[in-house]
mmCIF file of C-alpha atoms in Angstrom:
data_model
loop_
_atom_site.group_PDB
_atom_site.id
_atom_site.type_symbol
_atom_site.label_atom_id
_atom_site.label_comp_id
_atom_site.label_asym_id
_atom_site.label_seq_id
_atom_site.Cartn_x
_atom_site.Cartn_y
_atom_site.Cartn_z
ATOM 1 C CA MET A 1 -27.399 12.963 -27.591
ATOM 2 C CA THR A 2 -27.409 16.655 -27.294
ATOM 3 C CA PRO A 3 -23.840 18.186 -27.768
ATOM 4 C CA THR A 4 -24.839 20.421 -24.297
ATOM 5 C CA ARG A 5 -25.220 16.429 -22.708
ATOM 6 C CA LYS A 6 -22.008 15.530 -24.114
ATOM 7 C CA ARG A 7 -19.996 18.229 -22.817
ATOM 8 C CA ARG A 8 -21.633 17.388 -19.113
ATOM 9 C CA LEU A 9 -21.055 14.091 -19.501
ATOM 10 C CA ILE A 10 -17.397 14.509 -20.329
ATOM 11 C CA VAL A 11 -17.027 16.903 -17.623
ATOM 12 C CA ILE A 12 -18.245 14.753 -15.254
ATOM 13 C CA SER A 13 -16.359 11.789 -16.149
ATOM 14 C CA LEU A 14 -13.287 13.457 -15.792
ATOM 15 C CA VAL A 15 -13.994 15.081 -12.385
ATOM 16 C CA LEU A 16 -15.014 11.064 -11.578
ATOM 17 C CA GLY A 17 -11.802 10.185 -13.171
ATOM 18 C CA ALA A 18 -9.695 13.089 -11.380
ATOM 19 C CA VAL A 19 -11.587 12.008 -7.941
ATOM 20 C CA CYS A 20 -10.452 8.266 -8.254
ATOM 21 C CA VAL A 21 -7.046 9.336 -8.804
ATOM 22 C CA ALA A 22 -6.767 11.394 -6.166
ATOM 23 C CA THR A 23 -8.248 9.220 -3.442
ATOM 24 C CA GLY A 24 -5.909 6.137 -4.820
ATOM 25 C CA LEU A 25 -2.630 8.697 -4.316
ATOM 26 C CA THR A 26 -4.359 8.921 -0.792
ATOM 27 C CA VAL A 27 -4.784 5.553 0.165
ATOM 28 C CA MET A 28 -1.174 5.049 -1.207
ATOM 29 C CA ALA A 29 0.165 7.908 0.861
ATOM 30 C CA LEU A 30 -1.755 6.511 3.946
ATOM 31 C CA GLN A 31 -0.255 2.958 3.670
ATOM 32 C CA GLU A 32 3.420 3.804 3.420
ATOM 33 C CA ASN A 33 3.392 6.253 6.265
ATOM 34 C CA MET A 34 1.045 3.834 8.545
ATOM 35 C CA THR A 35 3.005 2.135 11.171
ATOM 36 C CA TYR A 36 1.240 -0.555 12.967
ATOM 37 C CA LEU A 37 2.087 -0.891 17.245
ATOM 38 C CA TYR A 38 2.674 -4.715 18.056
ATOM 39 C CA SER A 39 3.912 -6.285 21.579
ATOM 40 C CA PRO A 40 6.134 -9.353 21.481
ATOM 41 C CA SER A 41 3.287 -11.846 21.537
ATOM 42 C CA GLU A 42 1.834 -10.175 18.597
ATOM 43 C CA ILE A 43 4.541 -10.480 16.896
ATOM 44 C CA ARG A 44 5.083 -13.757 18.154
ATOM 45 C CA ALA A 45 2.013 -15.285 16.875
ATOM 46 C CA GLN A 46 1.298 -13.571 13.542
ATOM 47 C CA HIS A 47 4.725 -13.938 11.999
ATOM 48 C CA LEU A 48 5.174 -10.806 10.974
ATOM 49 C CA PRO A 49 7.377 -10.586 7.819
ATOM 50 C CA ASN A 50 11.017 -9.504 7.889
ATOM 51 C CA GLY A 51 11.314 -6.061 6.587
ATOM 52 C CA ALA A 52 7.992 -4.635 7.277
ATOM 53 C CA ASN A 53 8.096 -1.414 8.889
ATOM 54 C CA PHE A 54 6.178 -1.316 12.364
ATOM 55 C CA ARG A 55 6.101 -0.167 15.823
ATOM 56 C CA LEU A 56 7.293 -2.677 19.241
ATOM 57 C CA GLY A 57 5.710 -1.804 22.703
ATOM 58 C CA GLY A 58 6.655 -3.163 25.522
ATOM 59 C CA VAL A 59 9.000 -2.985 28.869
ATOM 60 C CA VAL A 60 12.371 -2.970 28.821
ATOM 61 C CA LEU A 61 13.350 -6.501 30.386
ATOM 62 C CA GLU A 62 15.562 -6.248 33.147
ATOM 63 C CA ASN A 63 18.957 -7.152 33.143
ATOM 64 C CA SER A 64 18.945 -7.175 29.316
ATOM 65 C CA LEU A 65 21.010 -3.832 27.861
ATOM 66 C CA GLN A 66 24.123 -4.944 26.634
ATOM 67 C CA ARG A 67 26.110 -1.673 25.719
ATOM 68 C CA ASP A 68 28.579 -1.604 22.703
ATOM 69 C CA THR A 69 31.463 -0.019 23.998
ATOM 70 C CA SER A 70 33.487 1.407 21.112
ATOM 71 C CA SER A 71 29.711 2.820 19.175
ATOM 72 C CA LEU A 72 26.382 3.686 20.010
ATOM 73 C CA LYS A 73 25.129 -0.102 19.524
ATOM 74 C CA ILE A 74 23.165 -1.162 22.211
ATOM 75 C CA ASP A 75 20.843 -4.638 22.412
ATOM 76 C CA PHE A 76 18.227 -4.922 25.047
ATOM 77 C CA VAL A 77 14.795 -7.117 25.209
ATOM 78 C CA VAL A 78 11.359 -5.634 25.088
ATOM 79 C CA THR A 79 9.151 -7.773 26.907
ATOM 80 C CA ASP A 80 5.337 -7.472 28.073
ATOM 81 C CA ARG A 81 5.889 -10.094 30.553
ATOM 82 C CA PHE A 82 4.760 -13.369 28.107
ATOM 83 C CA ASN A 83 6.829 -13.236 25.551
ATOM 84 C CA THR A 84 10.033 -11.283 24.763
ATOM 85 C CA GLN A 85 11.741 -9.375 21.753
ATOM 86 C CA ALA A 86 15.430 -8.948 21.084
ATOM 87 C CA VAL A 87 16.238 -5.483 19.943
ATOM 88 C CA GLU A 88 19.002 -3.959 18.460
ATOM 89 C CA TYR A 89 19.252 0.130 18.532
ATOM 90 C CA THR A 90 22.519 2.236 17.021
ATOM 91 C CA GLY A 91 22.033 5.588 18.534
ATOM 92 C CA ILE A 92 21.345 8.175 21.163
ATOM 93 C CA LEU A 93 18.488 6.932 23.604
ATOM 94 C CA PRO A 94 16.089 8.904 25.288
ATOM 95 C CA ASP A 95 17.061 9.962 28.575
ATOM 96 C CA LEU A 96 14.227 7.778 30.386
ATOM 97 C CA PHE A 97 15.268 4.965 28.797
ATOM 98 C CA ARG A 98 16.221 2.068 31.548
ATOM 99 C CA GLU A 99 15.379 -1.563 32.880
ATOM 100 C CA GLY A 100 11.766 -1.855 33.437
ATOM 101 C CA GLN A 101 10.414 1.142 31.498
ATOM 102 C CA SER A 102 8.083 1.134 28.721
ATOM 103 C CA ILE A 103 8.964 1.868 25.514
ATOM 104 C CA ILE A 104 7.814 2.035 21.899
ATOM 105 C CA ALA A 105 10.401 1.257 19.537
ATOM 106 C CA GLN A 106 9.815 1.332 15.763
ATOM 107 C CA GLY A 107 11.564 -0.414 13.014
ATOM 108 C CA LYS A 108 11.731 -3.733 11.454
ATOM 109 C CA ILE A 109 12.853 -7.189 11.898
ATOM 110 C CA ASP A 110 16.001 -8.538 10.075
ATOM 111 C CA THR A 111 16.526 -12.094 8.612
ATOM 112 C CA ASN A 112 17.606 -13.289 11.968
ATOM 113 C CA GLY A 113 14.169 -12.273 13.915
ATOM 114 C CA LYS A 114 16.044 -9.330 15.825
ATOM 115 C CA PHE A 115 14.180 -6.324 15.758
ATOM 116 C CA VAL A 116 16.384 -3.081 14.408
ATOM 117 C CA ALA A 117 15.109 0.020 15.955
ATOM 118 C CA THR A 118 15.522 2.974 14.224
ATOM 119 C CA GLN A 119 13.360 5.053 16.910
ATOM 120 C CA VAL A 120 13.186 4.873 20.656
ATOM 121 C CA LEU A 121 10.679 6.380 22.511
ATOM 122 C CA ALA A 122 10.390 6.251 26.118
ATOM 123 C CA LYS A 123 9.318 10.343 27.180
ATOM 124 C CA HIS A 124 7.386 9.256 30.177
ATOM 125 C CA ASP A 125 8.208 8.787 34.333
ATOM 126 C CA GLU A 126 8.426 5.120 35.504
ATOM 127 C CA THR A 127 4.724 5.275 36.344
ATOM 128 C CA TYR A 128 3.103 5.376 32.907
ATOM 129 C CA MET A 129 2.749 2.829 30.566
ATOM 130 C CA PRO A 130 1.815 4.054 26.700
ATOM 131 C CA LYS A 131 -1.888 3.440 26.266
ATOM 132 C CA GLU A 132 -1.090 1.102 23.075
ATOM 133 C CA VAL A 133 1.405 -0.989 25.158
ATOM 134 C CA ALA A 134 -1.078 -1.488 27.770
ATOM 135 C CA ASP A 135 -3.731 -2.762 26.109
ATOM 136 C CA ALA A 136 -1.166 -5.018 24.076
ATOM 137 C CA ILE A 137 0.113 -6.583 27.397
ATOM 138 C CA ALA A 138 -3.518 -6.851 28.520
ATOM 139 C CA LYS A 139 -4.431 -8.294 24.943
ATOM 140 C CA ALA A 140 -1.202 -10.960 25.677
ATOM 141 C CA LYS A 141 -2.393 -11.843 29.056
ATOM 142 C CA THR A 142 -5.915 -12.544 28.054
ATOM 143 C CA ALA A 143 -4.440 -14.746 24.967
ATOM 144 C CA ASN A 144 -2.344 -16.599 27.930
ATOM 145 C CA ALA A 145 -5.048 -17.366 29.955
ATOM 146 C CA ALA A 146 -7.547 -18.672 27.309
ATOM 147 C CA ALA A 147 -4.666 -20.977 26.101
ATOM 148 C CA GLY A 148 -4.062 -22.136 30.128
ATOM 149 C CA LYS A 149 -0.418 -20.558 30.287
ATOM 150 C CA PRO A 150 0.511 -19.038 33.772
ATOM 151 C CA SER A 151 0.543 -15.190 34.254
ATOM 152 C CA GLY A 152 3.677 -14.091 33.403
ATOM 153 C CA ALA A 153 5.245 -17.079 31.531
ATOM 154 C CA GLN A 154 7.615 -16.331 28.555
#
């Protein structure tokens, strides 16, 4: 091997190594920042591990709001009309947050099975439903129909 070929081989090897390291770092950064959206039915079916950070989408179940009078803590239930998920949130809720409203909450499930939200989004009017939530509800409806459960069963 000539000295010129040897230098080219070293340079190409270093460039390939740098590309591999950059790709690895990019993939790791994306994995830490990616959060998936799940409906209550998907949470129940997939048995997500406690502590996994994800987004929960659905409709706030009517008559499920329970506000703590001494703090900003609020408990409510999110439903896709087939299954429900209890949610706890501490903080100021969006102005459009109310029962029967579609929301997306980001957080994780604690050891008691309750979803502890760190962020709640409800930035739309009463007729709008986020596409992800509508898709999740349609998916749950299809799964329940395939399983022979009646529509709207929880």
